[in-house]
């Protein structure tokens, strides 16, 4: 299982003070040394963390392939094509969201997504689509010519948090917290099954499969049992842990879980 470390939150900390420290560029060598396989960054339209200059320097200097998350906005796609990361992951983006809340509506935006996939592939960038784990989204992802899909694990992570940590971290999680435990357990199984069915279907259609969002040192185990998933992209939990043990150790611990 490959690990992509999402380093956006290093820039979140910098932007909290609007100064130049910490520099996400300094994470590259540490993440590489700790055994991760990929650097993931998200150049958001509002530039709330990673900015254009970060993205340029990270892509030029990373010792690992860079996976750049981006919206379908034409201005953003133009920047991605110019910077040429190893891969672009297309994600939905809403200004007011705290983090990417759902998967891309591939079925509803088939034409626009096909066009962007072609543009990116012409620029020799691999294309992944961040989708909710449902078969329609997987079928449409193959239809538009994506190389891979990243399955949104947010639903699974929220239910897991409600069941086992009592620390709901999204409004959606708080709503569902009202459910009795047996129902939550059933919903956790459903979320895992949806991920598994989607991963299997994606494999059948020749798509490489990644997963991510809300994964941490506890809940990742359930995802590791799903066939076909080759890569996880994890940010929040690794950067949070690095506050206590340092970034290198935090990445090493996650790599050990993924390999072990
Ligand atoms: N994958 C995608 C497509 C994302 O948008 C994010 C969040 O930026 C992640 C993975 C990482 O999520 P988390 O920070 O919850 O680990």
PDB file of C-alpha atoms and ligand atoms in Angstrom:
ATOM      1  CA  UNK A   1       0.000   0.000   0.000  1.00  0.00           C
ATOM      2  CA  UNK A   2       1.454   3.376  -1.042  1.00  0.00           C
ATOM      3  CA  UNK A   3       1.157   6.449   1.170  1.00  0.00           C
ATOM      4  CA  UNK A   4       0.628   9.969  -0.135  1.00  0.00           C
ATOM      5  CA  UNK A   5       1.127  12.567   2.587  1.00  0.00           C
ATOM      6  CA  UNK A   6      -1.023  15.650   2.211  1.00  0.00           C
ATOM      7  CA  UNK A   7       1.096  18.570   3.429  1.00  0.00           C
ATOM      8  CA  UNK A   8      -1.492  21.363   3.015  1.00  0.00           C
ATOM      9  CA  UNK A   9      -1.842  21.763   6.772  1.00  0.00           C
ATOM     10  CA  UNK A  10       1.749  22.930   7.097  1.00  0.00           C
ATOM     11  CA  UNK A  11       0.703  25.876   4.948  1.00  0.00           C
ATOM     12  CA  UNK A  12      -2.486  26.241   7.035  1.00  0.00           C
ATOM     13  CA  UNK A  13      -0.275  26.894  10.066  1.00  0.00           C
ATOM     14  CA  UNK A  14       1.795  29.418   8.126  1.00  0.00           C
ATOM     15  CA  UNK A  15      -1.324  31.210   6.896  1.00  0.00           C
ATOM     16  CA  UNK A  16      -2.668  31.440  10.466  1.00  0.00           C
ATOM     17  CA  UNK A  17       0.030  34.106  10.982  1.00  0.00           C
ATOM     18  CA  UNK A  18       0.431  35.236   7.360  1.00  0.00           C
ATOM     19  CA  UNK A  19       4.197  34.882   7.587  1.00  0.00           C
ATOM     20  CA  UNK A  20       6.667  32.544   5.855  1.00  0.00           C
ATOM     21  CA  UNK A  21       7.077  29.901   8.524  1.00  0.00           C
ATOM     22  CA  UNK A  22       6.639  26.904   8.481  1.00  0.00           C
ATOM     23  CA  UNK A  23       7.524  26.404   4.824  1.00  0.00           C
ATOM     24  CA  UNK A  24       5.836  23.294   3.337  1.00  0.00           C
ATOM     25  CA  UNK A  25       8.929  22.849   1.166  1.00  0.00           C
ATOM     26  CA  UNK A  26      10.840  21.751   4.267  1.00  0.00           C
ATOM     27  CA  UNK A  27       8.491  18.757   4.592  1.00  0.00           C
ATOM     28  CA  UNK A  28       9.610  17.167   1.334  1.00  0.00           C
ATOM     29  CA  UNK A  29      12.889  15.590   2.476  1.00  0.00           C
ATOM     30  CA  UNK A  30      11.390  14.496   5.810  1.00  0.00           C
ATOM     31  CA  UNK A  31       8.360  12.815   4.229  1.00  0.00           C
ATOM     32  CA  UNK A  32      10.615  11.087   1.689  1.00  0.00           C
ATOM     33  CA  UNK A  33      13.064   9.912   4.371  1.00  0.00           C
ATOM     34  CA  UNK A  34      10.203   8.536   6.460  1.00  0.00           C
ATOM     35  CA  UNK A  35       9.222   6.151   3.670  1.00  0.00           C
ATOM     36  CA  UNK A  36       6.143   7.772   2.103  1.00  0.00           C
ATOM     37  CA  UNK A  37       5.599   7.353  -1.609  1.00  0.00           C
ATOM     38  CA  UNK A  38       4.028  10.611  -2.648  1.00  0.00           C
ATOM     39  CA  UNK A  39       3.482  14.239  -1.714  1.00  0.00           C
ATOM     40  CA  UNK A  40      -0.104  15.475  -2.069  1.00  0.00           C
ATOM     41  CA  UNK A  41      -1.072  19.150  -2.221  1.00  0.00           C
ATOM     42  CA  UNK A  42      -4.274  21.001  -3.013  1.00  0.00           C
ATOM     43  CA  UNK A  43      -4.055  24.330  -4.822  1.00  0.00           C
ATOM     44  CA  UNK A  44      -7.454  25.682  -3.820  1.00  0.00           C
ATOM     45  CA  UNK A  45      -9.150  28.441  -5.767  1.00  0.00           C
ATOM     46  CA  UNK A  46      -9.092  30.672  -2.659  1.00  0.00           C
ATOM     47  CA  UNK A  47      -5.395  29.806  -1.951  1.00  0.00           C
ATOM     48  CA  UNK A  48      -6.235  29.356   1.713  1.00  0.00           C
ATOM     49  CA  UNK A  49      -3.118  27.237   2.312  1.00  0.00           C
ATOM     50  CA  UNK A  50      -0.906  26.114  -0.596  1.00  0.00           C
ATOM     51  CA  UNK A  51      -0.261  28.998  -2.994  1.00  0.00           C
ATOM     52  CA  UNK A  52       1.081  29.068  -6.548  1.00  0.00           C
ATOM     53  CA  UNK A  53       4.664  29.666  -5.414  1.00  0.00           C
ATOM     54  CA  UNK A  54       4.492  26.716  -2.974  1.00  0.00           C
ATOM     55  CA  UNK A  55       3.101  24.465  -5.689  1.00  0.00           C
ATOM     56  CA  UNK A  56       5.824  25.453  -8.130  1.00  0.00           C
ATOM     57  CA  UNK A  57       8.656  24.903  -5.642  1.00  0.00           C
ATOM     58  CA  UNK A  58       7.181  21.643  -4.330  1.00  0.00           C
ATOM     59  CA  UNK A  59       6.805  20.179  -7.825  1.00  0.00           C
ATOM     60  CA  UNK A  60      10.310  21.279  -8.823  1.00  0.00           C
ATOM     61  CA  UNK A  61      12.007  19.970  -5.673  1.00  0.00           C
ATOM     62  CA  UNK A  62      10.030  16.972  -4.425  1.00  0.00           C
ATOM     63  CA  UNK A  63      12.040  13.755  -4.149  1.00  0.00           C
ATOM     64  CA  UNK A  64       8.722  11.913  -4.648  1.00  0.00           C
ATOM     65  CA  UNK A  65       5.926  12.142  -7.225  1.00  0.00           C
ATOM     66  CA  UNK A  66       3.543  15.027  -6.540  1.00  0.00           C
ATOM     67  CA  UNK A  67      -0.208  14.502  -6.627  1.00  0.00           C
ATOM     68  CA  UNK A  68      -1.927  17.845  -7.059  1.00  0.00           C
ATOM     69  CA  UNK A  69      -5.587  18.089  -6.062  1.00  0.00           C
ATOM     70  CA  UNK A  70      -7.490  20.713  -8.003  1.00  0.00           C
ATOM     71  CA  UNK A  71     -10.965  21.843  -9.006  1.00  0.00           C
ATOM     72  CA  UNK A  72     -12.319  21.999 -12.568  1.00  0.00           C
ATOM     73  CA  UNK A  73     -11.822  25.769 -12.690  1.00  0.00           C
ATOM     74  CA  UNK A  74     -10.191  26.673 -16.058  1.00  0.00           C
ATOM     75  CA  UNK A  75      -7.634  29.001 -14.408  1.00  0.00           C
ATOM     76  CA  UNK A  76      -6.559  26.264 -11.989  1.00  0.00           C
ATOM     77  CA  UNK A  77      -6.341  23.640 -14.734  1.00  0.00           C
ATOM     78  CA  UNK A  78      -4.133  25.974 -16.762  1.00  0.00           C
ATOM     79  CA  UNK A  79      -1.747  26.315 -13.787  1.00  0.00           C
ATOM     80  CA  UNK A  80      -1.684  22.548 -13.240  1.00  0.00           C
ATOM     81  CA  UNK A  81      -0.893  21.924 -16.925  1.00  0.00           C
ATOM     82  CA  UNK A  82       1.959  24.434 -16.709  1.00  0.00           C
ATOM     83  CA  UNK A  83       3.409  23.052 -13.452  1.00  0.00           C
ATOM     84  CA  UNK A  84       3.162  19.435 -14.614  1.00  0.00           C
ATOM     85  CA  UNK A  85       2.861  17.469 -11.376  1.00  0.00           C
ATOM     86  CA  UNK A  86       3.035  13.715 -11.737  1.00  0.00           C
ATOM     87  CA  UNK A  87      -0.718  13.481 -11.197  1.00  0.00           C
ATOM     88  CA  UNK A  88      -3.765  15.708 -10.891  1.00  0.00           C
ATOM     89  CA  UNK A  89      -6.671  14.617  -8.698  1.00  0.00           C
ATOM     90  CA  UNK A  90      -9.869  16.410  -9.644  1.00  0.00           C
ATOM     91  CA  UNK A  91     -11.963  17.300  -6.611  1.00  0.00           C
ATOM     92  CA  UNK A  92     -15.131  19.311  -6.062  1.00  0.00           C
ATOM     93  CA  UNK A  93     -14.558  22.609  -4.308  1.00  0.00           C
ATOM     94  CA  UNK A  94     -16.914  24.842  -2.380  1.00  0.00           C
ATOM     95  CA  UNK A  95     -15.633  28.131  -0.956  1.00  0.00           C
ATOM     96  CA  UNK A  96     -17.345  27.778   2.387  1.00  0.00           C
ATOM     97  CA  UNK A  97     -16.295  24.173   3.090  1.00  0.00           C
ATOM     98  CA  UNK A  98     -13.606  23.453   5.683  1.00  0.00           C
ATOM     99  CA  UNK A  99     -12.335  20.485   3.679  1.00  0.00           C
ATOM    100  CA  UNK A 100     -13.399  18.570   0.557  1.00  0.00           C
ATOM    101  CA  UNK A 101     -16.828  17.368   1.613  1.00  0.00           C
ATOM    102  CA  UNK A 102     -17.976  14.985  -1.069  1.00  0.00           C
ATOM    103  CA  UNK A 103     -16.846  13.314  -4.247  1.00  0.00           C
ATOM    104  CA  UNK A 104     -16.924  14.803  -7.710  1.00  0.00           C
ATOM    105  CA  UNK A 105     -20.264  14.594  -9.540  1.00  0.00           C
ATOM    106  CA  UNK A 106     -18.780  12.782 -12.539  1.00  0.00           C
ATOM    107  CA  UNK A 107     -22.167  11.668 -13.917  1.00  0.00           C
ATOM    108  CA  UNK A 108     -23.582  15.197 -13.781  1.00  0.00           C
ATOM    109  CA  UNK A 109     -20.491  16.873 -15.275  1.00  0.00           C
ATOM    110  CA  UNK A 110     -19.476  14.247 -17.797  1.00  0.00           C
ATOM    111  CA  UNK A 111     -18.650  16.638 -20.650  1.00  0.00           C
ATOM    112  CA  UNK A 112     -16.636  19.134 -18.609  1.00  0.00           C
ATOM    113  CA  UNK A 113     -14.722  16.390 -16.818  1.00  0.00           C
ATOM    114  CA  UNK A 114     -13.961  14.573 -20.113  1.00  0.00           C
ATOM    115  CA  UNK A 115     -12.581  17.801 -21.497  1.00  0.00           C
ATOM    116  CA  UNK A 116     -10.371  18.448 -18.437  1.00  0.00           C
ATOM    117  CA  UNK A 117      -9.151  14.845 -18.380  1.00  0.00           C
ATOM    118  CA  UNK A 118      -8.056  15.218 -22.017  1.00  0.00           C
ATOM    119  CA  UNK A 119      -6.321  18.550 -21.350  1.00  0.00           C
ATOM    120  CA  UNK A 120      -4.385  17.084 -18.425  1.00  0.00           C
ATOM    121  CA  UNK A 121      -3.436  13.931 -20.272  1.00  0.00           C
ATOM    122  CA  UNK A 122      -2.214  15.976 -23.215  1.00  0.00           C
ATOM    123  CA  UNK A 123       0.055  17.749 -20.726  1.00  0.00           C
ATOM    124  CA  UNK A 124       1.294  14.246 -19.733  1.00  0.00           C
ATOM    125  CA  UNK A 125      -0.263  14.374 -16.294  1.00  0.00           C
ATOM    126  CA  UNK A 126      -1.983  11.271 -14.903  1.00  0.00           C
ATOM    127  CA  UNK A 127      -5.563  11.934 -13.863  1.00  0.00           C
ATOM    128  CA  UNK A 128      -7.394  10.701 -10.800  1.00  0.00           C
ATOM    129  CA  UNK A 129     -11.000  11.554  -9.885  1.00  0.00           C
ATOM    130  CA  UNK A 130     -12.000  11.908  -6.238  1.00  0.00           C
ATOM    131  CA  UNK A 131     -15.376  10.170  -6.096  1.00  0.00           C
ATOM    132  CA  UNK A 132     -17.876   8.893  -3.592  1.00  0.00           C
ATOM    133  CA  UNK A 133     -17.889   5.114  -3.405  1.00  0.00           C
ATOM    134  CA  UNK A 134     -20.780   4.348  -5.760  1.00  0.00           C
ATOM    135  CA  UNK A 135     -20.875   2.345  -8.950  1.00  0.00           C
ATOM    136  CA  UNK A 136     -22.298   5.126 -11.137  1.00  0.00           C
ATOM    137  CA  UNK A 137     -19.389   7.393 -10.275  1.00  0.00           C
ATOM    138  CA  UNK A 138     -16.924   4.579 -10.986  1.00  0.00           C
ATOM    139  CA  UNK A 139     -18.500   3.784 -14.368  1.00  0.00           C
ATOM    140  CA  UNK A 140     -18.497   7.459 -15.342  1.00  0.00           C
ATOM    141  CA  UNK A 141     -14.846   7.813 -14.273  1.00  0.00           C
ATOM    142  CA  UNK A 142     -13.856   5.060 -16.683  1.00  0.00           C
ATOM    143  CA  UNK A 143     -16.023   6.626 -19.389  1.00  0.00           C
ATOM    144  CA  UNK A 144     -14.244  10.003 -19.186  1.00  0.00           C
ATOM    145  CA  UNK A 145     -10.861   8.308 -19.524  1.00  0.00           C
ATOM    146  CA  UNK A 146      -9.409   8.817 -16.036  1.00  0.00           C
ATOM    147  CA  UNK A 147      -6.374   6.735 -15.075  1.00  0.00           C
ATOM    148  CA  UNK A 148      -7.551   6.214 -11.553  1.00  0.00           C
ATOM    149  CA  UNK A 149     -10.107   7.029  -8.882  1.00  0.00           C
ATOM    150  CA  UNK A 150      -9.619   8.065  -5.285  1.00  0.00           C
ATOM    151  CA  UNK A 151     -12.509   6.788  -3.170  1.00  0.00           C
ATOM    152  CA  UNK A 152     -13.850   9.238  -0.580  1.00  0.00           C
ATOM    153  CA  UNK A 153     -13.559   7.579   2.828  1.00  0.00           C
ATOM    154  CA  UNK A 154     -15.166  10.474   4.739  1.00  0.00           C
ATOM    155  CA  UNK A 155     -18.444   8.681   5.427  1.00  0.00           C
ATOM    156  CA  UNK A 156     -16.603   5.645   6.792  1.00  0.00           C
ATOM    157  CA  UNK A 157     -14.327   7.878   8.914  1.00  0.00           C
ATOM    158  CA  UNK A 158     -17.242   9.860  10.348  1.00  0.00           C
ATOM    159  CA  UNK A 159     -19.194   6.774  11.370  1.00  0.00           C
ATOM    160  CA  UNK A 160     -16.039   5.210  12.806  1.00  0.00           C
ATOM    161  CA  UNK A 161     -15.437   8.361  14.883  1.00  0.00           C
ATOM    162  CA  UNK A 162     -19.013   8.322  16.183  1.00  0.00           C
ATOM    163  CA  UNK A 163     -18.765   4.678  17.161  1.00  0.00           C
ATOM    164  CA  UNK A 164     -15.299   4.454  18.606  1.00  0.00           C
ATOM    165  CA  UNK A 165     -14.069   7.889  19.628  1.00  0.00           C
ATOM    166  CA  UNK A 166     -17.209   9.906  20.321  1.00  0.00           C
ATOM    167  CA  UNK A 167     -15.497  12.826  18.657  1.00  0.00           C
ATOM    168  CA  UNK A 168     -17.654  13.775  15.691  1.00  0.00           C
ATOM    169  CA  UNK A 169     -15.706  16.150  13.497  1.00  0.00           C
ATOM    170  CA  UNK A 170     -18.256  17.324  10.947  1.00  0.00           C
ATOM    171  CA  UNK A 171     -21.834  18.613  11.177  1.00  0.00           C
ATOM    172  CA  UNK A 172     -22.890  15.512   9.258  1.00  0.00           C
ATOM    173  CA  UNK A 173     -21.297  13.335  11.922  1.00  0.00           C
ATOM    174  CA  UNK A 174     -23.072  15.230  14.671  1.00  0.00           C
ATOM    175  CA  UNK A 175     -26.446  14.641  12.994  1.00  0.00           C
ATOM    176  CA  UNK A 176     -25.842  10.931  12.602  1.00  0.00           C
ATOM    177  CA  UNK A 177     -24.623  10.667  16.180  1.00  0.00           C
ATOM    178  CA  UNK A 178     -28.294  10.559  17.161  1.00  0.00           C
ATOM    179  CA  UNK A 179     -28.470   6.991  15.802  1.00  0.00           C
ATOM    180  CA  UNK A 180     -28.404   4.064  18.226  1.00  0.00           C
ATOM    181  CA  UNK A 181     -25.148   2.067  18.264  1.00  0.00           C
ATOM    182  CA  UNK A 182     -26.432  -1.027  16.391  1.00  0.00           C
ATOM    183  CA  UNK A 183     -27.554   1.231  13.554  1.00  0.00           C
ATOM    184  CA  UNK A 184     -24.216   2.981  13.513  1.00  0.00           C
ATOM    185  CA  UNK A 185     -22.474  -0.389  13.318  1.00  0.00           C
ATOM    186  CA  UNK A 186     -24.675  -1.381  10.396  1.00  0.00           C
ATOM    187  CA  UNK A 187     -23.856   1.899   8.678  1.00  0.00           C
ATOM    188  CA  UNK A 188     -20.145   1.329   9.193  1.00  0.00           C
ATOM    189  CA  UNK A 189     -20.467  -2.051   7.467  1.00  0.00           C
ATOM    190  CA  UNK A 190     -22.443  -0.429   4.635  1.00  0.00           C
ATOM    191  CA  UNK A 191     -19.779   2.242   4.197  1.00  0.00           C
ATOM    192  CA  UNK A 192     -17.056  -0.410   4.029  1.00  0.00           C
ATOM    193  CA  UNK A 193     -19.092  -2.484   1.576  1.00  0.00           C
ATOM    194  CA  UNK A 194     -19.643   0.532  -0.670  1.00  0.00           C
ATOM    195  CA  UNK A 195     -15.883   1.136  -0.686  1.00  0.00           C
ATOM    196  CA  UNK A 196     -15.189  -2.516  -1.418  1.00  0.00           C
ATOM    197  CA  UNK A 197     -17.736  -2.796  -4.249  1.00  0.00           C
ATOM    198  CA  UNK A 198     -16.459   0.423  -5.782  1.00  0.00           C
ATOM    199  CA  UNK A 199     -12.826  -0.698  -5.551  1.00  0.00           C
ATOM    200  CA  UNK A 200     -13.657  -4.037  -7.178  1.00  0.00           C
ATOM    201  CA  UNK A 201     -15.677  -2.412  -9.961  1.00  0.00           C
ATOM    202  CA  UNK A 202     -12.953   0.170 -10.585  1.00  0.00           C
ATOM    203  CA  UNK A 203     -10.394  -2.630 -10.882  1.00  0.00           C
ATOM    204  CA  UNK A 204     -12.613  -4.435 -13.400  1.00  0.00           C
ATOM    205  CA  UNK A 205     -12.781  -1.257 -15.476  1.00  0.00           C
ATOM    206  CA  UNK A 206      -8.996  -0.912 -15.470  1.00  0.00           C
ATOM    207  CA  UNK A 207      -8.838   2.013 -13.056  1.00  0.00           C
ATOM    208  CA  UNK A 208      -6.110   2.244 -10.429  1.00  0.00           C
ATOM    209  CA  UNK A 209      -7.708   2.752  -6.999  1.00  0.00           C
ATOM    210  CA  UNK A 210      -6.671   5.084  -4.187  1.00  0.00           C
ATOM    211  CA  UNK A 211      -8.659   6.210  -1.148  1.00  0.00           C
ATOM    212  CA  UNK A 212      -8.548   9.043   1.318  1.00  0.00           C
ATOM    213  CA  UNK A 213     -10.172  11.580   3.614  1.00  0.00           C
ATOM    214  CA  UNK A 214     -10.514  11.378   7.359  1.00  0.00           C
ATOM    215  CA  UNK A 215      -8.186   8.392   7.677  1.00  0.00           C
ATOM    216  CA  UNK A 216      -6.122   8.112  10.839  1.00  0.00           C
ATOM    217  CA  UNK A 217      -3.970   5.699  12.837  1.00  0.00           C
ATOM    218  CA  UNK A 218      -7.042   3.870  14.174  1.00  0.00           C
ATOM    219  CA  UNK A 219      -9.544   3.713  11.343  1.00  0.00           C
ATOM    220  CA  UNK A 220      -7.056   2.978   8.549  1.00  0.00           C
ATOM    221  CA  UNK A 221      -7.040  -0.716   9.411  1.00  0.00           C
ATOM    222  CA  UNK A 222     -10.540  -1.282   7.988  1.00  0.00           C
ATOM    223  CA  UNK A 223      -9.493   0.245   4.685  1.00  0.00           C
ATOM    224  CA  UNK A 224      -6.361  -1.897   4.425  1.00  0.00           C
ATOM    225  CA  UNK A 225      -8.537  -5.010   4.130  1.00  0.00           C
ATOM    226  CA  UNK A 226     -10.287  -3.780   0.981  1.00  0.00           C
ATOM    227  CA  UNK A 227      -8.973  -5.396  -2.204  1.00  0.00           C
ATOM    228  CA  UNK A 228      -7.635  -3.282  -5.094  1.00  0.00           C
ATOM    229  CA  UNK A 229      -6.879  -0.144  -3.092  1.00  0.00           C
ATOM    230  CA  UNK A 230      -3.229   0.640  -3.835  1.00  0.00           C
ATOM    231  CA  UNK A 231      -2.739   4.033  -2.263  1.00  0.00           C
ATOM    232  CA  UNK A 232      -4.002   6.187   0.603  1.00  0.00           C
ATOM    233  CA  UNK A 233      -3.726   9.975   0.790  1.00  0.00           C
ATOM    234  CA  UNK A 234      -3.644  11.161   4.381  1.00  0.00           C
ATOM    235  CA  UNK A 235      -3.132  14.666   5.762  1.00  0.00           C
ATOM    236  CA  UNK A 236      -4.900  15.822   8.911  1.00  0.00           C
ATOM    237  CA  UNK A 237      -4.073  12.905  11.208  1.00  0.00           C
ATOM    238  CA  UNK A 238      -0.391  12.770  10.210  1.00  0.00           C
ATOM    239  CA  UNK A 239       0.171  16.503  10.598  1.00  0.00           C
ATOM    240  CA  UNK A 240      -1.763  16.458  13.906  1.00  0.00           C
ATOM    241  CA  UNK A 241       0.425  13.620  15.218  1.00  0.00           C
ATOM    242  CA  UNK A 242       3.556  15.402  14.069  1.00  0.00           C
ATOM    243  CA  UNK A 243       2.856  18.125  16.640  1.00  0.00           C
ATOM    244  CA  UNK A 244       3.613  15.514  19.322  1.00  0.00           C
ATOM    245  CA  UNK A 245       6.234  13.252  17.760  1.00  0.00           C
ATOM    246  CA  UNK A 246       7.622  15.200  14.800  1.00  0.00           C
ATOM    247  CA  UNK A 247       6.764  14.807  11.141  1.00  0.00           C
ATOM    248  CA  UNK A 248       9.254  12.065  10.361  1.00  0.00           C
ATOM    249  CA  UNK A 249       8.043   9.821  13.184  1.00  0.00           C
ATOM    250  CA  UNK A 250       4.371  10.536  12.382  1.00  0.00           C
ATOM    251  CA  UNK A 251       4.888   9.493   8.762  1.00  0.00           C
ATOM    252  CA  UNK A 252       6.967   6.458   9.773  1.00  0.00           C
ATOM    253  CA  UNK A 253       4.173   5.245  12.080  1.00  0.00           C
ATOM    254  CA  UNK A 254       1.615   5.492   9.272  1.00  0.00           C
ATOM    255  CA  UNK A 255       3.955   3.788   6.798  1.00  0.00           C
ATOM    256  CA  UNK A 256       4.396   0.941   9.306  1.00  0.00           C
ATOM    257  CA  UNK A 257       0.610   0.509   9.572  1.00  0.00           C
ATOM    258  CA  UNK A 258       0.239   0.485   5.792  1.00  0.00           C
ATOM    259  CA  UNK A 259       3.036  -2.045   5.349  1.00  0.00           C
ATOM    260  CA  UNK A 260       2.223  -4.137   8.355  1.00  0.00           C
TER     261      UNK A 260
HETATM  262  N1  LIG B   1      -7.687  13.067  -0.540  1.00  0.00           N
HETATM  263  C1  LIG B   1      -8.363  14.138  -1.002  1.00  0.00           C
HETATM  264  C2  LIG B   1      -8.846  14.123  -2.404  1.00  0.00           C
HETATM  265  C3  LIG B   1      -8.580  15.269  -0.187  1.00  0.00           C
HETATM  266  O1  LIG B   1      -9.264  16.325  -0.659  1.00  0.00           O
HETATM  267  C4  LIG B   1      -8.056  15.270   1.118  1.00  0.00           C
HETATM  268  C5  LIG B   1      -8.240  16.469   1.993  1.00  0.00           C
HETATM  269  O2  LIG B   1      -7.507  17.532   1.489  1.00  0.00           O
HETATM  270  C6  LIG B   1      -7.332  14.136   1.544  1.00  0.00           C
HETATM  271  C7  LIG B   1      -7.192  13.045   0.708  1.00  0.00           C
HETATM  272  C8  LIG B   1      -6.721  14.069   2.915  1.00  0.00           C
HETATM  273  O3  LIG B   1      -7.737  14.106   3.869  1.00  0.00           O
HETATM  274  P1  LIG B   1      -7.367  14.198   5.424  1.00  0.00           P
HETATM  275  O4  LIG B   1      -6.679  15.512   5.617  1.00  0.00           O
HETATM  276  O5  LIG B   1      -8.685  14.115   6.094  1.00  0.00           O
HETATM  277  O6  LIG B   1      -6.460  13.053   5.720  1.00  0.00           O
END
